[in-house]
Amino acid sequence: MNLGSDKRLNIQWRLDFSSAPTGEARQAGREDIESLSAVKEPERPANTNRIMEEVCERGNLKEALRQVRGNKGSAGVDRMTVDQLGDYLKQHWPVIREQLLNGTYEPKPVRRVEIPKPDGGVRKLGIPTVLDRLIQQAVMQVLQRRWDPTLSPHSYGFRPRRSAHQAVAQAQQYIAQGYGWVIDLDLEKFFDRVNHDKLMGQIAKRVADKRLLKLIRAFLNAGVMENGLVSPSVEGTPQGGPLSPLLSNVVLDELDRELERRGHRFVRYADDANIYVRSQRAGLRVMESIKRFITQKLKLKVNEAKSAVARPQERKFLGFGFTAGPDIKRRLRHKLWNGSSGESGKSRDGPRASASKRQWASWLCICRAGAAISASAKRLRC
């Protein structure tokens, strides 16, 4: 479908996307503590009371439609496919736009889908309808442009121009600086347990447009259809919609700010967070205090079985482990190079690999991990 002018189409069948109005880390003075002066403060609500007009602006909707088509996600509860969305918008967009601008749009429930996790168990996704995905994408684009500059520089997940590679490189740098203990935090069923009132309170600090606040609340409360039955959504931001990753970063930005306030060295990628300290004693102390903050302030739960205070080489972060010794290297947990020559299967260099081989293996680690993370993120975006 061409959203531009098309002489072959009658004017009434064109899509009108017009925008017409309707402790250790607390010590001060350490030279390697990152400056926070470049991080912008959250936008004041007074400047955000007409965001829905930006959401419904033609150019923004064209880009949102392009993204939804490109992701080629599956159908939602109404069984409408991405290929059918264009014809549907030709007939119904004026009414949908009016509902969005009047604050009366009502999303449909998400469709429950389960996908296996690499470490066992299943990950529960909530697939919105393609129309709801289009609207979520349009909202996300506007909010991300406004909010991303205000988020913590220590946050790397689901943000433009940031990646898992950068997160792992930053962790590697902390280790090389002598922070040889890590507090590895795992949030238990994070996306399923986000407190709606807490989240909406954080959004309300950034947005004054009551129509947008009502729309986001409606997406959170849309319900989940499973086996033909719809159950209410009382908590969580279902993985599967374009808006969910941005909302998760808003929730955990409060954790980032608390860690920054305490002066910690840390890296966060979505709900995976690592804090680096110099001693086991400091690590145990930080673990206990941060667990209290997460439980009491964020209303979330730390997975005790998967969280730990340990040496970095005893843990893995985003699929990477770290080697011990003076030259800290990152590597994937499975063997990448067997020292063979390829077709013959014979070793070229014997038991000790050359420096160039190690560099190649390091690069291969980054490429493979990035591909796996990117594929996972694409599945979640739908």
CSV table of C-alpha atoms in Angstrom, one decimal:
chain,number,residue,atom,x,y,z
A,1,MET,CA,0.0,0.0,0.0
A,2,ASN,CA,1.4,3.4,-1.0
A,3,LEU,CA,0.5,6.1,1.6
A,4,GLY,CA,1.6,8.9,-0.8
A,5,SER,CA,-0.4,10.3,-3.6
A,6,ASP,CA,-1.6,7.6,-6.0
A,7,LYS,CA,-3.6,8.6,-9.1
A,8,ARG,CA,-4.9,5.1,-9.5
A,9,LEU,CA,-6.8,5.3,-6.2
A,10,ASN,CA,-9.9,7.2,-5.8
A,11,ILE,CA,-9.5,9.9,-3.1
A,12,GLN,CA,-12.0,8.4,-0.7
A,13,TRP,CA,-9.9,5.2,-0.5
A,14,ARG,CA,-6.7,7.0,0.4
A,15,LEU,CA,-5.4,6.8,4.0
A,16,ASP,CA,-5.8,10.2,5.6
A,17,PHE,CA,-3.1,10.4,8.2
A,18,SER,CA,-3.5,14.1,8.5
A,19,SER,CA,-2.7,15.9,11.7
A,20,ALA,CA,-5.4,18.5,11.7
A,21,PRO,CA,-6.5,19.5,15.2
A,22,THR,CA,-9.4,17.5,16.7
A,23,GLY,CA,29.1,2.7,51.3
A,24,GLU,CA,31.9,1.7,49.0
A,25,ALA,CA,30.3,3.2,46.1
A,26,ARG,CA,29.2,6.2,48.2
A,27,GLN,CA,32.7,7.6,48.6
A,28,ALA,CA,33.0,11.0,46.9
A,29,GLY,CA,35.7,12.3,44.7
A,30,ARG,CA,36.5,9.2,42.7
A,31,GLU,CA,37.7,10.5,39.3
A,32,ASP,CA,36.1,7.6,37.4
A,33,ILE,CA,32.5,8.2,38.6
A,34,GLU,CA,30.5,9.1,35.5
A,35,SER,CA,29.2,12.6,35.2
A,36,LEU,CA,25.4,12.8,35.1
A,37,SER,CA,25.4,16.4,33.9
A,38,ALA,CA,24.7,15.4,30.3
A,39,VAL,CA,21.5,13.6,31.2
A,40,LYS,CA,18.4,15.7,30.7
A,41,GLU,CA,15.7,15.9,33.3
A,42,PRO,CA,12.3,14.4,32.4
A,43,GLU,CA,10.2,16.7,30.3
A,44,ARG,CA,7.7,18.7,32.3
A,45,PRO,CA,4.1,17.8,31.9
A,46,ALA,CA,3.2,21.4,30.9
A,47,ASN,CA,5.0,20.8,27.6
A,48,THR,CA,3.2,17.6,26.9
A,49,ASN,CA,-0.5,18.3,26.9
A,50,ARG,CA,-1.0,17.7,23.2
A,51,ILE,CA,1.0,14.6,22.5
A,52,MET,CA,-1.9,12.8,20.9
A,53,GLU,CA,-1.8,15.3,18.0
A,54,GLU,CA,1.8,14.3,17.5
A,55,VAL,CA,0.9,10.6,17.6
A,56,CYS,CA,-1.8,11.1,14.9
A,57,GLU,CA,0.5,13.2,12.7
A,58,ARG,CA,0.7,11.7,9.2
A,59,GLY,CA,4.5,11.3,9.0
A,60,ASN,CA,4.6,9.5,12.4
A,61,LEU,CA,1.8,7.1,11.4
A,62,LYS,CA,3.5,6.3,8.1
A,63,GLU,CA,6.6,5.4,9.9
A,64,ALA,CA,4.7,3.3,12.4
A,65,LEU,CA,2.9,1.4,9.6
A,66,ARG,CA,6.3,0.8,8.0
A,67,GLN,CA,7.6,-0.7,11.2
A,68,VAL,CA,4.6,-2.9,11.9
A,69,ARG,CA,4.7,-4.2,8.3
A,70,GLY,CA,8.5,-4.8,8.6
A,71,ASN,CA,8.2,-6.8,11.8
A,72,LYS,CA,5.6,-9.1,10.2
A,73,GLY,CA,4.2,-10.2,13.5
A,74,SER,CA,1.3,-12.7,13.9
A,75,ALA,CA,-2.4,-11.8,14.2
A,76,GLY,CA,-4.1,-10.9,17.4
A,77,VAL,CA,-7.4,-11.9,18.8
A,78,ASP,CA,-9.3,-10.5,15.8
A,79,ARG,CA,-7.2,-12.6,13.4
A,80,MET,CA,-6.4,-9.6,11.2
A,81,THR,CA,-3.0,-10.0,9.5
A,82,VAL,CA,-0.5,-7.3,8.8
A,83,ASP,CA,-1.3,-7.6,5.0
A,84,GLN,CA,-5.0,-6.8,5.8
A,85,LEU,CA,-4.3,-3.8,7.9
A,86,GLY,CA,-4.0,-1.4,4.9
A,87,ASP,CA,-7.5,-2.1,3.5
A,88,TYR,CA,-8.9,-1.8,7.0
A,89,LEU,CA,-7.3,1.6,7.6
A,90,LYS,CA,-8.7,2.9,4.3
A,91,GLN,CA,-12.2,2.4,5.5
A,92,HIS,CA,-11.9,3.0,9.3
A,93,TRP,CA,-9.0,5.4,9.9
A,94,PRO,CA,-11.1,8.6,10.3
A,95,VAL,CA,-13.2,7.1,13.0
A,96,ILE,CA,-10.1,5.6,14.8
A,97,ARG,CA,-8.3,8.9,14.6
A,98,GLU,CA,-11.3,10.7,16.1
A,99,GLN,CA,-11.4,8.2,18.9
A,100,LEU,CA,-7.8,8.7,19.7
A,101,LEU,CA,-8.1,12.4,19.8
A,102,ASN,CA,-11.2,12.3,21.9
A,103,GLY,CA,-9.7,9.8,24.3
A,104,THR,CA,-12.3,7.1,23.6
A,105,TYR,CA,-10.3,4.5,21.8
A,106,GLU,CA,-10.5,1.0,23.4
A,107,PRO,CA,-7.8,-1.6,22.7
A,108,LYS,CA,-8.7,-5.3,22.3
A,109,PRO,CA,-7.3,-8.0,24.6
A,110,VAL,CA,-3.9,-9.4,23.7
A,111,ARG,CA,-3.5,-13.0,22.6
A,112,ARG,CA,-1.5,-15.3,24.9
A,113,VAL,CA,1.4,-17.1,23.2
A,114,GLU,CA,4.1,-19.1,24.9
A,115,ILE,CA,7.6,-19.6,23.6
A,116,PRO,CA,10.3,-21.9,25.1
A,117,LYS,CA,13.2,-20.3,27.0
A,118,PRO,CA,16.7,-21.4,26.4
A,119,ASP,CA,17.2,-22.4,30.1
A,120,GLY,CA,13.9,-24.2,30.3
A,121,GLY,CA,10.3,-23.1,31.0
A,122,VAL,CA,8.3,-20.8,28.8
A,123,ARG,CA,8.1,-17.0,28.2
A,124,LYS,CA,4.6,-15.7,28.0
A,125,LEU,CA,3.9,-13.2,25.3
A,126,GLY,CA,0.8,-11.0,24.8
A,127,ILE,CA,0.2,-10.3,21.1
A,128,PRO,CA,-1.9,-7.2,20.4
A,129,THR,CA,-4.0,-6.9,17.3
A,130,VAL,CA,-2.2,-5.4,14.3
A,131,LEU,CA,-4.3,-2.2,14.7
A,132,ASP,CA,-3.3,-1.9,18.4
A,133,ARG,CA,0.3,-2.6,17.4
A,134,LEU,CA,0.2,0.3,14.9
A,135,ILE,CA,-1.1,2.7,17.6
A,136,GLN,CA,1.4,1.5,20.1
A,137,GLN,CA,4.2,1.9,17.7
A,138,ALA,CA,3.0,5.5,16.9
A,139,VAL,CA,2.8,6.3,20.6
A,140,MET,CA,6.2,4.7,21.2
A,141,GLN,CA,7.9,6.7,18.5
A,142,VAL,CA,6.7,10.0,19.9
A,143,LEU,CA,7.5,9.2,23.5
A,144,GLN,CA,10.9,7.6,22.8
A,145,ARG,CA,12.0,10.8,21.0
A,146,ARG,CA,11.1,12.8,24.1
A,147,TRP,CA,12.1,10.3,26.9
A,148,ASP,CA,15.2,8.6,25.6
A,149,PRO,CA,17.6,11.6,26.2
A,150,THR,CA,16.3,11.7,29.9
A,151,LEU,CA,17.1,8.0,30.6
A,152,SER,CA,20.2,6.8,32.4
A,153,PRO,CA,23.4,6.4,30.4
A,154,HIS,CA,23.9,3.1,32.2
A,155,SER,CA,20.7,1.7,30.5
A,156,TYR,CA,21.4,-0.1,27.2
A,157,GLY,CA,18.3,-2.2,26.4
A,158,PHE,CA,15.7,-1.4,23.8
A,159,ARG,CA,17.1,2.1,23.1
A,160,PRO,CA,18.2,3.7,19.8
A,161,ARG,CA,21.9,3.6,19.1
A,162,ARG,CA,22.6,1.4,22.2
A,163,SER,CA,23.3,-2.3,22.2
A,164,ALA,CA,24.2,-5.4,24.3
A,165,HIS,CA,27.7,-5.1,22.9
A,166,GLN,CA,28.1,-1.7,24.5
A,167,ALA,CA,26.7,-3.0,27.8
A,168,VAL,CA,29.1,-5.9,27.9
A,169,ALA,CA,32.0,-3.6,27.0
A,170,GLN,CA,31.1,-1.3,29.8
A,171,ALA,CA,31.0,-4.2,32.3
A,172,GLN,CA,34.4,-5.3,31.0
A,173,GLN,CA,35.8,-1.8,31.7
A,174,TYR,CA,34.6,-1.8,35.3
A,175,ILE,CA,36.3,-5.1,35.9
A,176,ALA,CA,39.5,-3.9,34.4
A,177,GLN,CA,39.4,-0.9,36.7
A,178,GLY,CA,39.5,-3.2,39.7
A,179,TYR,CA,35.8,-3.7,40.5
A,180,GLY,CA,36.3,-7.4,40.8
A,181,TRP,CA,32.9,-8.4,42.4
A,182,VAL,CA,29.5,-8.3,40.8
A,183,ILE,CA,26.0,-8.1,42.2
A,184,ASP,CA,24.1,-10.0,39.6
A,185,LEU,CA,20.4,-9.0,39.9
A,186,ASP,CA,17.6,-11.0,38.3
A,187,LEU,CA,14.1,-9.6,38.6
A,188,GLU,CA,11.5,-12.4,38.9
A,189,LYS,CA,8.9,-12.3,36.1
A,190,PHE,CA,9.6,-8.6,35.7
A,191,PHE,CA,7.3,-7.9,32.7
A,192,ASP,CA,4.4,-9.9,34.4
A,193,ARG,CA,4.7,-8.0,37.7
A,194,VAL,CA,5.0,-4.3,36.8
A,195,ASN,CA,2.7,-2.4,39.1
A,196,HIS,CA,0.3,-0.4,37.0
A,197,ASP,CA,-0.3,2.4,39.4
A,198,LYS,CA,3.4,2.8,40.0
A,199,LEU,CA,4.0,2.9,36.3
A,200,MET,CA,1.3,5.4,35.5
A,201,GLY,CA,2.6,7.6,38.3
A,202,GLN,CA,6.0,7.7,36.6
A,203,ILE,CA,4.4,8.4,33.2
A,204,ALA,CA,2.2,11.2,34.7
A,205,LYS,CA,5.4,13.0,35.8
A,206,ARG,CA,6.4,13.1,32.1
A,207,VAL,CA,3.1,13.5,30.4
A,208,ALA,CA,0.2,16.0,30.9
A,209,ASP,CA,-2.0,14.8,28.0
A,210,LYS,CA,-4.9,13.0,29.8
A,211,ARG,CA,-5.9,11.3,26.5
A,212,LEU,CA,-2.5,9.6,26.2
A,213,LEU,CA,-2.5,8.6,29.9
A,214,LYS,CA,-5.9,7.1,29.5
A,215,LEU,CA,-4.8,5.3,26.3
A,216,ILE,CA,-1.7,3.8,28.0
A,217,ARG,CA,-3.8,2.7,30.9
A,218,ALA,CA,-6.2,1.1,28.5
A,219,PHE,CA,-3.4,-0.9,26.9
A,220,LEU,CA,-2.2,-2.1,30.3
A,221,ASN,CA,-5.8,-3.1,31.3
A,222,ALA,CA,-6.9,-4.6,28.0
A,223,GLY,CA,-6.9,-8.2,29.3
A,224,VAL,CA,-5.4,-11.4,28.0
A,225,MET,CA,-7.3,-14.0,25.8
A,226,GLU,CA,-6.2,-17.6,26.4
A,227,ASN,CA,-8.1,-20.6,25.2
A,228,GLY,CA,-11.0,-18.4,24.2
A,229,LEU,CA,-11.4,-16.8,27.6
A,230,VAL,CA,-10.4,-13.2,28.5
A,231,SER,CA,-8.9,-12.6,31.9
A,232,PRO,CA,-8.3,-9.1,33.3
A,233,SER,CA,-4.8,-7.6,33.4
A,234,VAL,CA,-4.2,-6.2,36.9
A,235,GLU,CA,-0.4,-6.0,36.7
A,236,GLY,CA,2.4,-6.3,34.1
A,237,THR,CA,3.3,-5.0,30.7
A,238,PRO,CA,2.8,-7.9,28.3
A,239,GLN,CA,5.8,-8.7,26.1
A,240,GLY,CA,4.7,-8.6,22.5
A,241,GLY,CA,3.7,-5.0,21.9
A,242,PRO,CA,6.0,-2.2,20.7
A,243,LEU,CA,5.2,0.0,23.7
A,244,SER,CA,6.3,-2.6,26.4
A,245,PRO,CA,10.1,-2.2,26.2
A,246,LEU,CA,9.8,1.6,26.6
A,247,LEU,CA,7.5,1.3,29.6
A,248,SER,CA,9.9,-1.2,31.2
A,249,ASN,CA,12.7,1.3,30.9
A,250,VAL,CA,10.5,4.0,32.5
A,251,VAL,CA,9.9,1.6,35.4
A,252,LEU,CA,13.5,0.7,35.9
A,253,ASP,CA,14.8,4.3,35.4
A,254,GLU,CA,13.9,4.8,39.0
A,255,LEU,CA,16.3,2.0,39.9
A,256,ASP,CA,19.0,3.5,37.7
A,257,ARG,CA,18.6,6.9,39.4
A,258,GLU,CA,19.0,5.3,42.9
A,259,LEU,CA,22.1,3.5,41.8
A,260,GLU,CA,23.5,6.7,40.4
A,261,ARG,CA,22.7,8.6,43.6
A,262,ARG,CA,24.7,6.0,45.5
A,263,GLY,CA,27.6,6.3,43.1
A,264,HIS,CA,27.6,2.7,41.9
A,265,ARG,CA,29.3,1.3,38.8
A,266,PHE,CA,26.5,-0.6,37.1
A,267,VAL,CA,25.1,-1.7,33.7
A,268,ARG,CA,21.5,-2.5,33.0
A,269,TYR,CA,20.1,-4.1,29.9
A,270,ALA,CA,16.3,-4.3,30.2
A,271,ASP,CA,15.7,-6.3,33.4
A,272,ASP,CA,19.3,-7.6,33.6
A,273,ALA,CA,21.4,-5.5,35.9
A,274,ASN,CA,25.0,-5.9,37.1
A,275,ILE,CA,26.6,-3.7,39.8
A,276,TYR,CA,30.4,-3.8,40.2
A,277,VAL,CA,32.2,-3.3,43.5
A,278,ARG,CA,35.7,-3.9,44.9
A,279,SER,CA,35.0,-6.5,47.7
A,280,GLN,CA,32.7,-9.3,48.6
A,281,ARG,CA,31.7,-7.5,51.8
A,282,ALA,CA,30.6,-4.4,49.8
A,283,GLY,CA,28.7,-6.6,47.4
A,284,LEU,CA,26.7,-8.4,50.1
A,285,ARG,CA,25.8,-5.0,51.7
A,286,VAL,CA,24.7,-3.5,48.4
A,287,MET,CA,22.7,-6.6,47.5
A,288,GLU,CA,20.7,-6.4,50.7
A,289,SER,CA,20.0,-2.7,50.4
A,290,ILE,CA,19.1,-2.8,46.7
A,291,LYS,CA,16.8,-5.8,47.3
A,292,ARG,CA,14.9,-3.7,49.8
A,293,PHE,CA,14.6,-0.8,47.4
A,294,ILE,CA,13.3,-3.0,44.6
A,295,THR,CA,10.8,-4.7,46.8
A,296,GLN,CA,9.5,-1.7,48.8
A,297,LYS,CA,9.9,1.1,46.3
A,298,LEU,CA,9.4,-0.5,42.9
A,299,LYS,CA,7.0,-3.2,44.1
A,300,LEU,CA,9.0,-5.9,42.2
A,301,LYS,CA,10.7,-9.1,43.4
A,302,VAL,CA,14.3,-10.2,43.1
A,303,ASN,CA,14.8,-13.8,42.0
A,304,GLU,CA,16.8,-15.2,44.9
A,305,ALA,CA,17.8,-18.3,43.0
A,306,LYS,CA,19.3,-16.5,40.0
A,307,SER,CA,20.8,-13.5,41.8
A,308,ALA,CA,24.2,-13.6,43.5
A,309,VAL,CA,27.3,-11.8,44.7
A,310,ALA,CA,30.2,-13.4,42.9
A,311,ARG,CA,33.4,-12.9,40.9
A,312,PRO,CA,32.5,-11.8,37.3
A,313,GLN,CA,34.1,-14.8,35.8
A,314,GLU,CA,31.7,-17.0,37.8
A,315,ARG,CA,28.7,-15.4,36.3
A,316,LYS,CA,27.5,-14.5,32.8
A,317,PHE,CA,26.0,-11.3,31.5
A,318,LEU,CA,23.9,-11.2,28.3
A,319,GLY,CA,25.3,-14.6,27.4
A,320,PHE,CA,28.9,-13.5,28.0
A,321,GLY,CA,31.4,-14.7,30.7
A,322,PHE,CA,34.6,-12.9,31.6
A,323,THR,CA,38.1,-14.4,31.9
A,324,ALA,CA,40.3,-13.9,35.0
A,325,GLY,CA,43.7,-12.3,34.9
A,326,PRO,CA,45.4,-9.0,34.1
A,327,ASP,CA,43.8,-8.8,30.6
A,328,ILE,CA,40.1,-9.1,31.1
A,329,LYS,CA,38.4,-10.7,28.1
A,330,ARG,CA,34.8,-11.4,27.4
A,331,ARG,CA,33.7,-14.7,25.9
A,332,LEU,CA,30.6,-16.7,25.3
A,333,ARG,CA,30.0,-19.7,27.6
A,334,HIS,CA,30.3,-22.3,24.8
A,335,LYS,CA,33.5,-23.1,22.8
A,336,LEU,CA,33.8,-21.0,19.7
A,337,TRP,CA,37.1,-22.1,18.2
A,338,ASN,CA,38.4,-25.7,18.1
A,339,GLY,CA,41.7,-24.8,16.5
A,340,SER,CA,41.0,-26.8,13.4
A,341,SER,CA,42.0,-25.8,9.9
A,342,GLY,CA,38.6,-26.2,8.5
A,343,GLU,CA,38.2,-29.0,5.9
A,344,SER,CA,41.0,-31.2,7.2
A,345,GLY,CA,40.1,-30.9,10.8
A,346,LYS,CA,43.8,-30.7,11.8
A,347,SER,CA,45.1,-28.1,14.2
A,348,ARG,CA,47.0,-25.2,12.7
A,349,ASP,CA,48.6,-23.8,15.9
A,350,GLY,CA,48.5,-26.6,18.4
A,351,PRO,CA,47.2,-25.9,22.0
A,352,ARG,CA,48.0,-22.2,22.0
A,353,ALA,CA,46.0,-20.0,19.7
A,354,SER,CA,47.7,-16.9,18.2
A,355,ALA,CA,46.7,-13.4,19.1
A,356,SER,CA,44.9,-12.9,15.8
A,357,LYS,CA,42.8,-16.0,16.5
A,358,ARG,CA,41.8,-14.8,19.9
A,359,GLN,CA,40.8,-11.4,18.4
A,360,TRP,CA,38.8,-13.2,15.8
A,361,ALA,CA,37.1,-15.3,18.5
A,362,SER,CA,36.3,-12.2,20.5
A,363,TRP,CA,34.7,-10.6,17.4
A,364,LEU,CA,32.8,-13.8,16.7
A,365,CYS,CA,31.5,-13.7,20.3
A,366,ILE,CA,30.1,-10.3,19.8
A,367,CYS,CA,28.5,-11.1,16.5
A,368,ARG,CA,26.8,-14.3,17.7
A,369,ALA,CA,25.6,-12.8,20.9
A,370,GLY,CA,24.3,-9.7,19.1
A,371,ALA,CA,22.4,-11.8,16.6
A,372,ALA,CA,20.8,-13.9,19.3
A,373,ILE,CA,19.8,-10.8,21.3
A,374,SER,CA,18.5,-9.0,18.2
A,375,ALA,CA,16.4,-12.1,17.2
A,376,SER,CA,15.0,-12.3,20.7
A,377,ALA,CA,14.2,-8.5,20.7
A,378,LYS,CA,12.5,-8.8,17.3
A,379,ARG,CA,10.2,-11.6,18.6
A,380,LEU,CA,9.2,-9.4,21.6
A,381,ARG,CA,8.4,-6.4,19.5
A,382,CYS,CA,6.1,-8.2,17.1
